[in-house]
CSV table of C-alpha atoms in Angstrom, one decimal:
chain,number,residue,atom,x,y,z
L,106,ALA,CA,146.5,165.7,112.1
L,107,GLN,CA,147.6,162.1,112.1
L,108,SER,CA,148.8,160.1,115.1
L,109,VAL,CA,149.8,156.6,115.9
L,110,THR,CA,149.4,154.6,119.1
L,111,GLN,CA,151.3,151.4,119.9
L,112,LEU,CA,149.8,149.3,122.6
L,113,GLY,CA,152.4,147.9,125.0
L,114,SER,CA,155.9,149.3,125.4
L,115,HIS,CA,157.2,145.8,126.1
L,116,VAL,CA,156.0,142.5,124.7
L,117,SER,CA,157.4,139.1,125.6
L,118,VAL,CA,156.8,135.9,123.6
L,119,SER,CA,158.3,132.5,123.7
L,120,GLU,CA,160.5,131.4,120.8
L,121,GLY,CA,158.3,129.7,118.2
L,122,ALA,CA,155.2,131.5,119.4
L,123,LEU,CA,153.0,134.0,117.5
L,124,VAL,CA,154.2,137.6,117.5
L,125,LEU,CA,151.5,140.3,117.6
L,126,LEU,CA,152.4,144.0,118.0
L,127,ARG,CA,149.5,146.3,118.0
L,128,CYS,CA,149.2,149.7,116.3
L,129,ASN,CA,146.3,152.0,115.9
L,130,TYR,CA,146.3,155.2,113.9
L,131,SER,CA,144.4,158.3,113.5
L,132,SER,CA,144.2,160.2,110.2
L,133,SER,CA,141.7,162.4,108.5
L,134,VAL,CA,142.9,161.2,105.0
L,135,PRO,CA,144.0,157.8,103.7
L,136,PRO,CA,147.3,157.2,105.4
L,137,TYR,CA,150.5,155.4,104.5
L,138,LEU,CA,151.4,153.0,107.3
L,139,PHE,CA,154.8,151.6,108.2
L,140,TRP,CA,156.5,149.3,110.5
L,141,TYR,CA,160.2,149.9,111.3
L,142,VAL,CA,162.5,147.7,113.4
L,143,GLN,CA,165.6,148.8,115.3
L,144,TYR,CA,168.1,146.2,116.3
L,145,PRO,CA,170.5,147.0,119.1
L,146,ASN,CA,173.2,149.5,118.0
L,147,GLN,CA,171.6,150.0,114.6
L,148,GLY,CA,169.4,152.6,112.9
L,149,LEU,CA,165.8,152.0,111.9
L,150,GLN,CA,165.1,149.6,109.1
L,151,LEU,CA,161.9,149.4,107.1
L,152,LEU,CA,160.0,146.1,107.8
L,153,LEU,CA,157.0,146.8,105.6
L,154,LYS,CA,154.7,149.5,104.4
L,155,TYR,CA,151.1,150.0,103.2
L,156,THR,CA,150.3,152.6,100.7
L,157,THR,CA,147.4,151.4,98.6
L,158,GLY,CA,146.0,148.2,97.3
L,159,ALA,CA,146.1,144.9,99.1
L,160,THR,CA,145.5,145.3,102.8
L,161,LEU,CA,147.7,142.4,103.8
L,162,VAL,CA,151.3,143.5,103.5
L,163,LYS,CA,154.2,141.1,103.7
L,164,GLY,CA,157.6,142.3,104.8
L,165,ILE,CA,161.0,141.1,105.5
L,166,ASN,CA,161.9,138.3,108.0
L,167,GLY,CA,158.5,136.7,107.8
L,168,PHE,CA,156.6,139.7,109.2
L,169,GLU,CA,153.3,140.9,107.9
L,170,ALA,CA,150.7,143.5,108.8
L,171,GLU,CA,147.1,144.0,107.8
L,172,PHE,CA,145.5,147.4,107.2
L,173,LYS,CA,142.0,147.4,108.7
L,174,LYS,CA,140.3,150.7,108.0
L,175,SER,CA,137.2,149.9,110.0
L,176,GLU,CA,139.4,149.3,113.1
L,177,THR,CA,142.0,152.0,112.2
L,178,SER,CA,144.6,149.3,112.9
L,179,PHE,CA,147.8,148.1,111.4
L,180,HIS,CA,149.0,145.3,113.6
L,181,LEU,CA,152.2,143.5,113.0
L,182,THR,CA,152.4,139.7,113.1
L,183,LYS,CA,154.8,136.8,112.7
L,184,PRO,CA,153.7,133.2,113.0
L,185,SER,CA,156.7,131.9,114.8
L,186,ALA,CA,159.1,134.1,116.8
L,187,HIS,CA,162.9,133.7,116.5
L,188,MET,CA,165.5,134.8,119.0
L,189,SER,CA,166.8,137.2,116.3
L,190,ASP,CA,163.5,139.1,116.3
L,191,ALA,CA,164.3,140.7,119.6
L,192,ALA,CA,164.4,144.4,118.8
L,193,GLU,CA,162.3,147.5,119.1
L,194,TYR,CA,159.5,148.0,116.6
L,195,PHE,CA,158.0,151.3,115.5
L,196,CYS,CA,154.7,151.8,113.8
L,197,ALA,CA,154.5,155.0,111.8
L,198,VAL,CA,151.9,156.9,109.7
L,199,ARG,CA,152.3,159.4,107.0
L,200,VAL,CA,150.0,161.2,104.7
L,201,ALA,CA,151.0,162.4,101.3
L,202,GLY,CA,153.3,165.4,101.4
L,203,ASP,CA,153.6,165.4,105.2
L,204,LYS,CA,156.2,164.1,107.5
L,205,ILE,CA,156.2,160.7,109.1
L,206,ILE,CA,154.9,160.3,112.6
L,207,PHE,CA,156.3,157.5,114.7
L,208,GLY,CA,154.7,155.6,117.6
L,209,LYS,CA,156.5,155.3,120.9
L,210,GLY,CA,157.8,151.9,120.0
L,211,THR,CA,157.3,148.4,121.4
L,212,ARG,CA,160.3,146.4,122.7
L,213,LEU,CA,159.9,142.7,121.7
L,214,HIS,CA,161.5,140.2,124.0
L,215,ILE,CA,161.9,136.6,122.9
L,216,LEU,CA,162.0,134.0,125.7
L,217,PRO,CA,163.9,130.8,125.1
I,98,ALA,CA,159.6,166.2,130.6
I,99,ALA,CA,162.5,167.2,128.4
I,100,GLY,CA,162.4,166.0,124.8
I,101,VAL,CA,164.9,165.8,122.0
I,102,ILE,CA,165.6,169.3,120.8
I,103,GLN,CA,166.6,170.1,117.3
I,104,SER,CA,167.7,173.5,115.9
I,105,PRO,CA,166.9,175.3,113.8
I,106,ARG,CA,163.4,174.2,113.1
I,107,HIS,CA,163.6,175.5,109.6
I,108,LEU,CA,166.6,176.4,107.4
I,109,ILE,CA,166.8,177.8,104.0
I,110,LYS,CA,170.1,177.6,102.1
I,111,GLU,CA,171.3,178.0,98.5
I,112,LYS,CA,173.1,175.5,96.4
I,113,ARG,CA,176.7,175.0,97.3
I,114,GLU,CA,176.3,176.5,100.7
I,115,THR,CA,176.9,174.7,104.0
I,116,ALA,CA,174.5,174.0,106.8
I,117,THR,CA,174.9,172.8,110.4
I,118,LEU,CA,172.0,171.0,112.1
I,119,LYS,CA,172.0,170.5,115.8
I,120,CYS,CA,170.4,167.8,118.0
I,121,TYR,CA,170.2,168.0,121.8
I,122,PRO,CA,169.3,164.6,123.2
I,123,ILE,CA,167.3,164.0,126.3
I,124,PRO,CA,169.5,164.4,129.4
I,125,ARG,CA,171.5,161.2,130.2
I,126,HIS,CA,170.9,159.9,126.7
I,127,ASP,CA,174.3,158.8,125.2
I,128,THR,CA,173.2,157.6,121.8
I,129,VAL,CA,172.0,159.8,118.9
I,130,TYR,CA,170.7,158.8,115.5
I,131,TRP,CA,170.2,161.0,112.4
I,132,TYR,CA,167.6,160.4,109.7
I,133,GLN,CA,166.8,162.2,106.4
I,134,GLN,CA,163.3,162.3,105.0
I,135,GLY,CA,162.9,163.7,101.6
I,136,PRO,CA,159.6,165.1,100.3
I,137,GLY,CA,157.2,162.2,99.9
I,138,GLN,CA,159.9,159.8,100.9
I,139,ASP,CA,160.4,157.4,103.7
I,140,PRO,CA,163.1,158.2,106.3
I,141,GLN,CA,166.6,157.1,105.6
I,142,PHE,CA,169.1,156.4,108.3
I,143,LEU,CA,172.2,158.5,108.0
I,144,ILE,CA,174.5,157.9,111.0
I,145,SER,CA,174.5,157.2,114.7
I,146,PHE,CA,176.8,157.9,117.7
I,147,TYR,CA,177.3,156.3,121.0
I,148,GLU,CA,179.5,157.9,123.7
I,149,LYS,CA,180.9,160.3,121.1
I,150,MET,CA,182.0,157.6,118.7
I,151,GLN,CA,180.3,156.7,115.5
I,152,SER,CA,178.4,153.5,116.1
I,153,ASP,CA,176.6,152.9,112.7
I,154,LYS,CA,176.6,154.4,109.3
I,155,GLY,CA,173.8,154.4,106.8
I,156,SER,CA,173.3,156.3,103.5
I,157,ILE,CA,175.1,159.5,104.5
I,158,PRO,CA,176.7,161.3,101.6
I,159,ASP,CA,180.4,162.1,101.7
I,160,ARG,CA,179.5,165.8,101.7
I,161,PHE,CA,178.0,165.3,105.1
I,162,SER,CA,179.8,164.8,108.4
I,163,ALA,CA,178.6,164.5,111.9
I,164,GLN,CA,179.9,164.2,115.4
I,165,GLN,CA,178.8,163.9,119.0
I,166,PHE,CA,180.2,166.2,121.6
I,167,SER,CA,181.2,165.7,125.2
I,168,ASP,CA,177.7,167.0,126.3
I,169,TYR,CA,176.2,164.3,124.0
I,170,HIS,CA,174.7,166.8,121.6
I,171,SER,CA,175.3,166.1,118.0
I,172,GLU,CA,175.8,168.2,114.9
I,173,LEU,CA,175.2,167.2,111.3
I,174,ASN,CA,177.4,169.3,108.9
I,175,MET,CA,176.4,169.5,105.3
I,176,SER,CA,178.6,171.0,102.6
I,177,SER,CA,178.2,171.8,98.9
I,178,LEU,CA,174.4,171.6,99.4
I,179,GLU,CA,172.4,170.3,96.5
I,180,LEU,CA,168.7,170.7,95.7
I,181,GLY,CA,168.2,167.1,96.5
I,182,ASP,CA,169.3,167.7,100.1
I,183,SER,CA,166.1,169.5,100.7
I,184,ALA,CA,164.4,167.3,103.4
I,185,LEU,CA,163.4,166.9,106.9
I,186,TYR,CA,166.3,165.9,109.1
I,187,PHE,CA,165.4,164.4,112.4
I,188,CYS,CA,167.3,162.9,115.2
I,189,ALA,CA,166.5,160.4,117.9
I,190,SER,CA,168.2,159.6,121.2
I,191,ARG,CA,168.3,156.9,123.8
I,192,VAL,CA,170.3,155.6,126.6
I,193,GLN,CA,172.3,152.6,125.4
I,194,GLY,CA,170.8,149.4,126.8
I,195,VAL,CA,168.5,146.6,125.9
I,196,ASN,CA,165.3,148.0,127.3
I,197,GLU,CA,165.8,151.7,126.8
I,198,LYS,CA,163.3,153.6,124.6
I,199,LEU,CA,164.0,155.7,121.6
I,200,PHE,CA,162.8,159.3,121.5
I,201,PHE,CA,162.5,161.4,118.3
I,202,GLY,CA,163.0,165.1,117.8
I,203,SER,CA,160.6,167.2,115.7
I,204,GLY,CA,163.2,167.7,113.0
I,205,THR,CA,164.8,170.4,111.0
I,206,GLN,CA,163.2,171.3,107.7
I,207,LEU,CA,166.0,172.1,105.3
I,208,SER,CA,165.2,173.8,102.0
I,209,VAL,CA,167.9,174.2,99.4
I,210,LEU,CA,167.1,176.8,96.7
């Protein structure tokens, strides 16, 4: 069975600083990996996903994530944080034919 | 600790039938979200409620309706079911607030035959 762990339920960064949200997964077969974002009062939105191919995945709003099989990680990064990035971010894993499993989420706070 | 409860866990219906899925949020949670995940698909946001009022709407078909009741549980009503409605429907709940966490239910697997 697959699982996903997000390190840190709350992360604070200054505006303009690097954003790094950590995600580690466990899967017995090659996984599909996702990052979702939820802004206040809205449903989940897909930021980016990894299925196969290039391990560095670029998403919306300047975010990207790198699939590192050796580290079983899929950390989300953005070079320069913006106030509008304040939201909750969910890492998720899915294997073909199975349901998606979400992490517990990381709340990103942007400090002025 | 109590979690988000969904019922039924599995549901089998035939085309053109109706179905009602239920979501019981964690106690004190006032906000509920519904998602649909088709076979091999990514989850799609359907609709959300806060304090019994619809707060956001996603890709919910007109054949579907939902509401949140005074005890904060929510029901997703699906009519004129189609084969393409076969999916995992899961809900999530939270307390409205900047720092409140979102919790997911295990989902209802709907099969339309």
